[in-house]
Amino acid sequence: LAAQSSVADSARAPFETWNSNFFGSCNLARSLARHAPAASFIFASSADVYGRAFGSGDVTEDTPAQPLNAYGRSKLAAERMLADLLPRASRLIVMRPTNHTGPGHDERFALPSFAAQIARIEAGLAPPTLRIGNLDVARDFLDVDDVVDAYLAVIGAGEALPLRATYNIGSGRPIVLRALLDKMRAQARVPVEVKVDPARYRDADFPRTCVIANRLSQATGWSPRRSLDGTIARMLDFWRERCRGDAAGR
């Protein structure tokens, strides 16, 4: 799981991204090959490896990877490196999760940024204006707990899985970011205005992502169970608790 996971940061710091995502994985693979050659290795890659392919519609594991940024390219390169470096007797399971979020998610990402800003407004720590970037993209979002369940499902399946396999983790139901912000504003305890901030606006590499995870469901029985309304409520509560401490310390 260890990685530099921000697409925006991968553009600003490509060396650090490759150093973590590729060379860090390479060092781990070398150690496993030496000390635990029969181990199972579950690699958390990313649906971002599909890149340009999202422009043609829904993606499955058979969709050719066409990454568009340093993050996606470093993840795809790590996938291929692991297949070469790990012994053939080891089990390599590559997981490609879609966007996922939840309490504790870093503010560099859209939904936790919205939640943190709303919580600060509610606590009187910020003016009642929520600054946003591009809301016109549709993304296949999951609750982080559903993604963890997918990893656990693969671990539980164990030797029933092939020695080499790749599985998407996604809902297959994209939702426009503006709709998720509307859900969050509906749960806010005070009125919140929205203002486009040029510093936060980023043209999307692709306007819509949809990740099909039928292969994972068939292999393990996994499917997403959490509602995004619940995810948003838990994120807001996380940031409210944090802001409560900030307000008390003023």
PDB file of C-alpha atoms in Angstrom:
ATOM      1  CA  LEU A   1       0.000   0.000   0.000  1.00  0.00           C
ATOM      2  CA  ALA A   2       2.899   2.390   0.633  1.00  0.00           C
ATOM      3  CA  ALA A   3       3.029   4.978  -2.137  1.00  0.00           C
ATOM      4  CA  GLN A   4       2.848   8.601  -3.149  1.00  0.00           C
ATOM      5  CA  SER A   5      -0.840   8.583  -4.061  1.00  0.00           C
ATOM      6  CA  SER A   6      -1.600  12.107  -5.297  1.00  0.00           C
ATOM      7  CA  VAL A   7      -1.828  12.647  -9.055  1.00  0.00           C
ATOM      8  CA  ALA A   8      -1.270  16.381  -8.562  1.00  0.00           C
ATOM      9  CA  ASP A   9       1.819  15.770  -6.422  1.00  0.00           C
ATOM     10  CA  SER A  10       3.144  13.318  -8.992  1.00  0.00           C
ATOM     11  CA  ALA A  11       3.244  16.178 -11.506  1.00  0.00           C
ATOM     12  CA  ARG A  12       5.053  18.456  -9.049  1.00  0.00           C
ATOM     13  CA  ALA A  13       7.415  15.804  -7.720  1.00  0.00           C
ATOM     14  CA  PRO A  14       7.887  13.051 -10.329  1.00  0.00           C
ATOM     15  CA  PHE A  15      11.230  11.844  -8.922  1.00  0.00           C
ATOM     16  CA  GLU A  16       9.785  11.347  -5.436  1.00  0.00           C
ATOM     17  CA  THR A  17       6.754   9.597  -6.954  1.00  0.00           C
ATOM     18  CA  TRP A  18       8.850   7.131  -8.928  1.00  0.00           C
ATOM     19  CA  ASN A  19      11.255   6.647  -6.030  1.00  0.00           C
ATOM     20  CA  SER A  20       8.417   5.607  -3.720  1.00  0.00           C
ATOM     21  CA  ASN A  21       6.012   3.867  -6.064  1.00  0.00           C
ATOM     22  CA  PHE A  22       8.506   1.991  -8.226  1.00  0.00           C
ATOM     23  CA  PHE A  23      11.822   1.702  -6.411  1.00  0.00           C
ATOM     24  CA  GLY A  24      10.216   1.202  -2.995  1.00  0.00           C
ATOM     25  CA  SER A  25       8.186  -1.679  -4.428  1.00  0.00           C
ATOM     26  CA  CYS A  26      11.302  -3.010  -6.158  1.00  0.00           C
ATOM     27  CA  ASN A  27      13.258  -3.114  -2.893  1.00  0.00           C
ATOM     28  CA  LEU A  28      10.399  -4.942  -1.186  1.00  0.00           C
ATOM     29  CA  ALA A  29      10.167  -7.464  -4.025  1.00  0.00           C
ATOM     30  CA  ARG A  30      13.920  -8.154  -3.830  1.00  0.00           C
ATOM     31  CA  SER A  31      13.660  -8.824  -0.097  1.00  0.00           C
ATOM     32  CA  LEU A  32      10.666 -11.115  -0.506  1.00  0.00           C
ATOM     33  CA  ALA A  33      12.339 -13.030  -3.322  1.00  0.00           C
ATOM     34  CA  ARG A  34      15.321 -13.633  -1.033  1.00  0.00           C
ATOM     35  CA  HIS A  35      13.634 -14.280   2.295  1.00  0.00           C
ATOM     36  CA  ALA A  36      10.051 -15.435   1.527  1.00  0.00           C
ATOM     37  CA  PRO A  37      10.007 -16.778  -2.033  1.00  0.00           C
ATOM     38  CA  ALA A  38       6.712 -18.624  -1.564  1.00  0.00           C
ATOM     39  CA  ALA A  39       4.851 -15.636  -0.094  1.00  0.00           C
ATOM     40  CA  SER A  40       1.719 -14.075  -1.543  1.00  0.00           C
ATOM     41  CA  PHE A  41       2.201 -10.449  -2.596  1.00  0.00           C
ATOM     42  CA  ILE A  42      -0.900  -8.248  -2.887  1.00  0.00           C
ATOM     43  CA  PHE A  43       0.038  -5.019  -4.658  1.00  0.00           C
ATOM     44  CA  ALA A  44      -2.232  -1.984  -4.349  1.00  0.00           C
ATOM     45  CA  SER A  45      -1.923  -0.436  -7.788  1.00  0.00           C
ATOM     46  CA  SER A  46      -4.565   1.977  -9.113  1.00  0.00           C
ATOM     47  CA  ALA A  47      -7.327   2.251 -11.682  1.00  0.00           C
ATOM     48  CA  ASP A  48      -5.435   5.364 -12.780  1.00  0.00           C
ATOM     49  CA  VAL A  49      -3.265   3.043 -14.897  1.00  0.00           C
ATOM     50  CA  TYR A  50      -6.134   2.920 -17.431  1.00  0.00           C
ATOM     51  CA  GLY A  51      -5.718   6.641 -18.125  1.00  0.00           C
ATOM     52  CA  ARG A  52      -6.696   7.486 -21.676  1.00  0.00           C
ATOM     53  CA  ALA A  53      -8.823   4.337 -21.910  1.00  0.00           C
ATOM     54  CA  PHE A  54     -11.457   6.020 -19.710  1.00  0.00           C
ATOM     55  CA  GLY A  55     -12.241   8.189 -22.709  1.00  0.00           C
ATOM     56  CA  SER A  56     -13.616   5.115 -24.476  1.00  0.00           C
ATOM     57  CA  GLY A  57     -15.989   4.033 -21.700  1.00  0.00           C
ATOM     58  CA  ASP A  58     -16.038   1.572 -18.818  1.00  0.00           C
ATOM     59  CA  VAL A  59     -12.818  -0.297 -18.032  1.00  0.00           C
ATOM     60  CA  THR A  60     -12.261  -3.937 -17.102  1.00  0.00           C
ATOM     61  CA  GLU A  61      -9.026  -5.772 -16.352  1.00  0.00           C
ATOM     62  CA  ASP A  62      -8.792  -6.584 -20.075  1.00  0.00           C
ATOM     63  CA  THR A  63      -8.754  -2.877 -21.004  1.00  0.00           C
ATOM     64  CA  PRO A  64      -5.234  -1.876 -22.154  1.00  0.00           C
ATOM     65  CA  ALA A  65      -3.513   0.409 -19.644  1.00  0.00           C
ATOM     66  CA  GLN A  66      -2.786   3.895 -20.998  1.00  0.00           C
ATOM     67  CA  PRO A  67      -1.627   5.991 -18.000  1.00  0.00           C
ATOM     68  CA  LEU A  68      -1.447   9.755 -18.461  1.00  0.00           C
ATOM     69  CA  ASN A  69       0.624  10.894 -15.483  1.00  0.00           C
ATOM     70  CA  ALA A  70       3.625   9.997 -13.336  1.00  0.00           C
ATOM     71  CA  TYR A  71       1.406   8.405 -10.707  1.00  0.00           C
ATOM     72  CA  GLY A  72      -0.297   6.031 -13.138  1.00  0.00           C
ATOM     73  CA  ARG A  73       2.900   5.286 -15.047  1.00  0.00           C
ATOM     74  CA  SER A  74       4.847   4.491 -11.867  1.00  0.00           C
ATOM     75  CA  LYS A  75       2.092   2.167 -10.670  1.00  0.00           C
ATOM     76  CA  LEU A  76       1.896   0.319 -13.991  1.00  0.00           C
ATOM     77  CA  ALA A  77       5.678  -0.002 -14.133  1.00  0.00           C
ATOM     78  CA  ALA A  78       5.667  -1.449 -10.609  1.00  0.00           C
ATOM     79  CA  GLU A  79       3.059  -4.020 -11.615  1.00  0.00           C
ATOM     80  CA  ARG A  80       5.264  -5.240 -14.453  1.00  0.00           C
ATOM     81  CA  MET A  81       8.445  -5.120 -12.393  1.00  0.00           C
ATOM     82  CA  LEU A  82       6.867  -7.258  -9.656  1.00  0.00           C
ATOM     83  CA  ALA A  83       5.855  -9.885 -12.206  1.00  0.00           C
ATOM     84  CA  ASP A  84       9.527 -10.137 -13.255  1.00  0.00           C
ATOM     85  CA  LEU A  85      11.214  -9.992  -9.844  1.00  0.00           C
ATOM     86  CA  LEU A  86       8.992 -12.209  -7.714  1.00  0.00           C
ATOM     87  CA  PRO A  87       9.645 -15.951  -8.026  1.00  0.00           C
ATOM     88  CA  ARG A  88       7.174 -17.884 -10.133  1.00  0.00           C
ATOM     89  CA  ALA A  89       6.259 -19.906  -7.030  1.00  0.00           C
ATOM     90  CA  SER A  90       4.992 -16.778  -5.292  1.00  0.00           C
ATOM     91  CA  ARG A  91       1.456 -15.457  -5.724  1.00  0.00           C
ATOM     92  CA  LEU A  92       1.188 -11.919  -7.156  1.00  0.00           C
ATOM     93  CA  ILE A  93      -2.243 -10.324  -6.927  1.00  0.00           C
ATOM     94  CA  VAL A  94      -2.501  -6.832  -8.433  1.00  0.00           C
ATOM     95  CA  MET A  95      -5.410  -4.722  -7.172  1.00  0.00           C
ATOM     96  CA  ARG A  96      -6.542  -1.644  -9.111  1.00  0.00           C
ATOM     97  CA  PRO A  97      -8.853   0.389  -6.845  1.00  0.00           C
ATOM     98  CA  THR A  98     -10.899   3.323  -8.054  1.00  0.00           C
ATOM     99  CA  ASN A  99     -11.112   6.627  -6.124  1.00  0.00           C
ATOM    100  CA  HIS A 100     -11.885   5.964  -2.472  1.00  0.00           C
ATOM    101  CA  THR A 101     -12.216   8.144   0.575  1.00  0.00           C
ATOM    102  CA  GLY A 102     -13.267   8.295   4.218  1.00  0.00           C
ATOM    103  CA  PRO A 103     -12.403   9.786   7.615  1.00  0.00           C
ATOM    104  CA  GLY A 104      -8.758  10.786   7.857  1.00  0.00           C
ATOM    105  CA  HIS A 105      -8.280  11.192   4.096  1.00  0.00           C
ATOM    106  CA  ASP A 106      -5.715  13.870   3.205  1.00  0.00           C
ATOM    107  CA  GLU A 107      -7.005  17.374   2.377  1.00  0.00           C
ATOM    108  CA  ARG A 108      -5.073  17.341  -0.890  1.00  0.00           C
ATOM    109  CA  PHE A 109      -8.005  15.359  -2.292  1.00  0.00           C
ATOM    110  CA  ALA A 110     -11.368  16.843  -3.258  1.00  0.00           C
ATOM    111  CA  LEU A 111     -13.911  15.295  -0.877  1.00  0.00           C
ATOM    112  CA  PRO A 112     -11.844  15.616   2.320  1.00  0.00           C
ATOM    113  CA  SER A 113     -11.038  19.191   1.297  1.00  0.00           C
ATOM    114  CA  PHE A 114     -14.770  19.960   1.064  1.00  0.00           C
ATOM    115  CA  ALA A 115     -15.459  18.282   4.409  1.00  0.00           C
ATOM    116  CA  ALA A 116     -12.613  20.072   6.170  1.00  0.00           C
ATOM    117  CA  GLN A 117     -13.692  23.455   4.820  1.00  0.00           C
ATOM    118  CA  ILE A 118     -17.323  22.904   5.891  1.00  0.00           C
ATOM    119  CA  ALA A 119     -16.258  21.827   9.374  1.00  0.00           C
ATOM    120  CA  ARG A 120     -14.084  24.935   9.761  1.00  0.00           C
ATOM    121  CA  ILE A 121     -16.971  27.137   8.633  1.00  0.00           C
ATOM    122  CA  GLU A 122     -19.302  25.458  11.135  1.00  0.00           C
ATOM    123  CA  ALA A 123     -16.742  25.987  13.923  1.00  0.00           C
ATOM    124  CA  GLY A 124     -16.303  29.667  13.075  1.00  0.00           C
ATOM    125  CA  LEU A 125     -12.717  29.098  11.995  1.00  0.00           C
ATOM    126  CA  ALA A 126     -13.270  30.226   8.397  1.00  0.00           C
ATOM    127  CA  PRO A 127     -15.616  32.519   6.436  1.00  0.00           C
ATOM    128  CA  PRO A 128     -18.726  30.804   4.957  1.00  0.00           C
ATOM    129  CA  THR A 129     -17.234  30.308   1.499  1.00  0.00           C
ATOM    130  CA  LEU A 130     -16.181  26.894   0.268  1.00  0.00           C
ATOM    131  CA  ARG A 131     -13.462  27.081  -2.368  1.00  0.00           C
ATOM    132  CA  ILE A 132     -13.646  24.419  -5.047  1.00  0.00           C
ATOM    133  CA  GLY A 133     -12.006  23.348  -8.287  1.00  0.00           C
ATOM    134  CA  ASN A 134     -13.485  21.411 -11.205  1.00  0.00           C
ATOM    135  CA  LEU A 135     -16.853  19.909 -10.182  1.00  0.00           C
ATOM    136  CA  ASP A 136     -17.887  18.687 -13.634  1.00  0.00           C
ATOM    137  CA  VAL A 137     -16.014  15.377 -13.528  1.00  0.00           C
ATOM    138  CA  ALA A 138     -17.709  12.050 -12.817  1.00  0.00           C
ATOM    139  CA  ARG A 139     -15.743   9.580 -10.726  1.00  0.00           C
ATOM    140  CA  ASP A 140     -16.326   6.024  -9.536  1.00  0.00           C
ATOM    141  CA  PHE A 141     -16.078   6.657  -5.770  1.00  0.00           C
ATOM    142  CA  LEU A 142     -15.961   4.038  -3.021  1.00  0.00           C
ATOM    143  CA  ASP A 143     -15.846   4.189   0.749  1.00  0.00           C
ATOM    144  CA  VAL A 144     -12.353   3.253   1.939  1.00  0.00           C
ATOM    145  CA  ASP A 145     -13.811   0.457   4.075  1.00  0.00           C
ATOM    146  CA  ASP A 146     -15.204  -1.214   0.953  1.00  0.00           C
ATOM    147  CA  VAL A 147     -11.733  -1.139  -0.587  1.00  0.00           C
ATOM    148  CA  VAL A 148     -10.223  -2.637   2.579  1.00  0.00           C
ATOM    149  CA  ASP A 149     -12.903  -5.349   2.392  1.00  0.00           C
ATOM    150  CA  ALA A 150     -11.733  -6.103  -1.154  1.00  0.00           C
ATOM    151  CA  TYR A 151      -8.153  -6.571   0.047  1.00  0.00           C
ATOM    152  CA  LEU A 152      -9.371  -8.816   2.876  1.00  0.00           C
ATOM    153  CA  ALA A 153     -11.498 -10.826   0.450  1.00  0.00           C
ATOM    154  CA  VAL A 154      -8.430 -11.537  -1.688  1.00  0.00           C
ATOM    155  CA  ILE A 155      -6.393 -12.480   1.381  1.00  0.00           C
ATOM    156  CA  GLY A 156      -9.203 -14.781   2.490  1.00  0.00           C
ATOM    157  CA  ALA A 157      -9.420 -16.455  -0.912  1.00  0.00           C
ATOM    158  CA  GLY A 158      -5.738 -17.360  -0.627  1.00  0.00           C
ATOM    159  CA  GLU A 159      -4.675 -20.376  -2.651  1.00  0.00           C
ATOM    160  CA  ALA A 160      -7.979 -20.506  -4.519  1.00  0.00           C
ATOM    161  CA  LEU A 161      -6.702 -17.589  -6.627  1.00  0.00           C
ATOM    162  CA  PRO A 162      -4.285 -17.950  -9.551  1.00  0.00           C
ATOM    163  CA  LEU A 163      -0.569 -17.354  -8.989  1.00  0.00           C
ATOM    164  CA  ARG A 164      -0.840 -14.266 -11.170  1.00  0.00           C
ATOM    165  CA  ALA A 165      -4.061 -12.230 -11.225  1.00  0.00           C
ATOM    166  CA  THR A 166      -5.281  -8.643 -11.557  1.00  0.00           C
ATOM    167  CA  TYR A 167      -8.528  -7.359 -10.044  1.00  0.00           C
ATOM    168  CA  ASN A 168     -10.294  -4.016 -10.337  1.00  0.00           C
ATOM    169  CA  ILE A 169     -12.006  -2.536  -7.281  1.00  0.00           C
ATOM    170  CA  GLY A 170     -14.883  -0.276  -8.306  1.00  0.00           C
ATOM    171  CA  SER A 171     -18.612   0.281  -8.115  1.00  0.00           C
ATOM    172  CA  GLY A 172     -19.328   0.650 -11.828  1.00  0.00           C
ATOM    173  CA  ARG A 173     -21.505   3.681 -10.914  1.00  0.00           C
ATOM    174  CA  PRO A 174     -19.804   7.033 -11.586  1.00  0.00           C
ATOM    175  CA  ILE A 175     -21.124  10.101  -9.799  1.00  0.00           C
ATOM    176  CA  VAL A 176     -20.481  13.749 -10.692  1.00  0.00           C
ATOM    177  CA  LEU A 177     -18.357  15.550  -8.118  1.00  0.00           C
ATOM    178  CA  ARG A 178     -20.901  18.390  -7.997  1.00  0.00           C
ATOM    179  CA  ALA A 179     -23.546  15.915  -6.786  1.00  0.00           C
ATOM    180  CA  LEU A 180     -21.251  14.745  -3.995  1.00  0.00           C
ATOM    181  CA  LEU A 181     -20.645  18.343  -2.940  1.00  0.00           C
ATOM    182  CA  ASP A 182     -24.420  18.898  -2.892  1.00  0.00           C
ATOM    183  CA  LYS A 183     -24.772  15.879  -0.581  1.00  0.00           C
ATOM    184  CA  MET A 184     -22.125  17.344   1.706  1.00  0.00           C
ATOM    185  CA  ARG A 185     -23.710  20.795   1.750  1.00  0.00           C
ATOM    186  CA  ALA A 186     -27.050  19.179   2.608  1.00  0.00           C
ATOM    187  CA  GLN A 187     -25.418  17.701   5.716  1.00  0.00           C
ATOM    188  CA  ALA A 188     -23.739  20.993   6.696  1.00  0.00           C
ATOM    189  CA  ARG A 189     -25.064  22.690   9.831  1.00  0.00           C
ATOM    190  CA  VAL A 190     -24.732  26.214   8.424  1.00  0.00           C
ATOM    191  CA  PRO A 191     -25.276  27.749   4.969  1.00  0.00           C
ATOM    192  CA  VAL A 192     -22.188  27.442   2.782  1.00  0.00           C
ATOM    193  CA  GLU A 193     -21.465  29.424  -0.370  1.00  0.00           C
ATOM    194  CA  VAL A 194     -19.364  27.948  -3.158  1.00  0.00           C
ATOM    195  CA  LYS A 195     -16.677  29.797  -5.083  1.00  0.00           C
ATOM    196  CA  VAL A 196     -14.395  28.510  -7.828  1.00  0.00           C
ATOM    197  CA  ASP A 197     -10.766  28.966  -6.830  1.00  0.00           C
ATOM    198  CA  PRO A 198      -8.423  29.103  -9.860  1.00  0.00           C
ATOM    199  CA  ALA A 199      -5.630  27.660  -7.700  1.00  0.00           C
ATOM    200  CA  ARG A 200      -7.752  24.543  -7.087  1.00  0.00           C
ATOM    201  CA  TYR A 201      -9.061  24.156 -10.611  1.00  0.00           C
ATOM    202  CA  ARG A 202      -7.458  21.368 -12.617  1.00  0.00           C
ATOM    203  CA  ASP A 203      -8.528  20.306 -16.082  1.00  0.00           C
ATOM    204  CA  ALA A 204      -9.435  16.633 -15.882  1.00  0.00           C
ATOM    205  CA  ASP A 205      -7.402  14.125 -17.891  1.00  0.00           C
ATOM    206  CA  PHE A 206     -10.742  12.380 -18.461  1.00  0.00           C
ATOM    207  CA  PRO A 207     -14.240  13.651 -17.609  1.00  0.00           C
ATOM    208  CA  ARG A 208     -15.640  10.282 -16.453  1.00  0.00           C
ATOM    209  CA  THR A 209     -14.289   7.104 -14.890  1.00  0.00           C
ATOM    210  CA  CYS A 210     -16.173   3.845 -14.483  1.00  0.00           C
ATOM    211  CA  VAL A 211     -14.400   0.780 -13.090  1.00  0.00           C
ATOM    212  CA  ILE A 212     -15.993  -2.655 -13.529  1.00  0.00           C
ATOM    213  CA  ALA A 213     -15.068  -5.181 -10.815  1.00  0.00           C
ATOM    214  CA  ASN A 214     -16.986  -8.262 -11.961  1.00  0.00           C
ATOM    215  CA  ARG A 215     -13.850 -10.409 -11.921  1.00  0.00           C
ATOM    216  CA  LEU A 216     -13.240  -9.663  -8.234  1.00  0.00           C
ATOM    217  CA  SER A 217     -16.887 -10.298  -7.373  1.00  0.00           C
ATOM    218  CA  GLN A 218     -16.848 -13.651  -9.147  1.00  0.00           C
ATOM    219  CA  ALA A 219     -13.579 -14.721  -7.501  1.00  0.00           C
ATOM    220  CA  THR A 220     -14.343 -13.652  -3.935  1.00  0.00           C
ATOM    221  CA  GLY A 221     -18.007 -12.591  -3.643  1.00  0.00           C
ATOM    222  CA  TRP A 222     -16.965  -9.001  -2.882  1.00  0.00           C
ATOM    223  CA  SER A 223     -19.221  -6.061  -3.662  1.00  0.00           C
ATOM    224  CA  PRO A 224     -19.362  -2.505  -2.256  1.00  0.00           C
ATOM    225  CA  ARG A 225     -21.786  -2.169   0.673  1.00  0.00           C
ATOM    226  CA  ARG A 226     -21.375   1.372   2.040  1.00  0.00           C
ATOM    227  CA  SER A 227     -23.422   4.330   0.849  1.00  0.00           C
ATOM    228  CA  LEU A 228     -21.635   7.539  -0.071  1.00  0.00           C
ATOM    229  CA  ASP A 229     -24.105   9.437   2.124  1.00  0.00           C
ATOM    230  CA  GLY A 230     -22.723   7.512   5.082  1.00  0.00           C
ATOM    231  CA  THR A 231     -19.166   8.095   3.937  1.00  0.00           C
ATOM    232  CA  ILE A 232     -19.785  11.832   3.774  1.00  0.00           C
ATOM    233  CA  ALA A 233     -21.390  11.876   7.238  1.00  0.00           C
ATOM    234  CA  ARG A 234     -18.386  10.100   8.760  1.00  0.00           C
ATOM    235  CA  MET A 235     -15.945  12.436   7.001  1.00  0.00           C
ATOM    236  CA  LEU A 236     -17.770  15.504   8.256  1.00  0.00           C
ATOM    237  CA  ASP A 237     -17.819  14.118  11.801  1.00  0.00           C
ATOM    238  CA  PHE A 238     -14.074  13.421  11.606  1.00  0.00           C
ATOM    239  CA  TRP A 239     -13.304  16.999  10.599  1.00  0.00           C
ATOM    240  CA  ARG A 240     -15.797  18.448  13.088  1.00  0.00           C
ATOM    241  CA  GLU A 241     -13.989  16.656  15.900  1.00  0.00           C
ATOM    242  CA  ARG A 242     -10.663  17.952  14.661  1.00  0.00           C
ATOM    243  CA  CYS A 243     -11.973  21.502  14.315  1.00  0.00           C
ATOM    244  CA  ARG A 244     -13.512  21.328  17.781  1.00  0.00           C
ATOM    245  CA  GLY A 245     -10.007  20.970  19.183  1.00  0.00           C
ATOM    246  CA  ASP A 246      -8.699  23.776  16.959  1.00  0.00           C
ATOM    247  CA  ALA A 247     -11.504  26.101  18.098  1.00  0.00           C
ATOM    248  CA  ALA A 248     -10.891  25.288  21.775  1.00  0.00           C
ATOM    249  CA  GLY A 249      -7.235  26.195  21.388  1.00  0.00           C
ATOM    250  CA  ARG A 250      -7.885  29.656  19.951  1.00  0.00           C
TER     251      ARG A 250
END
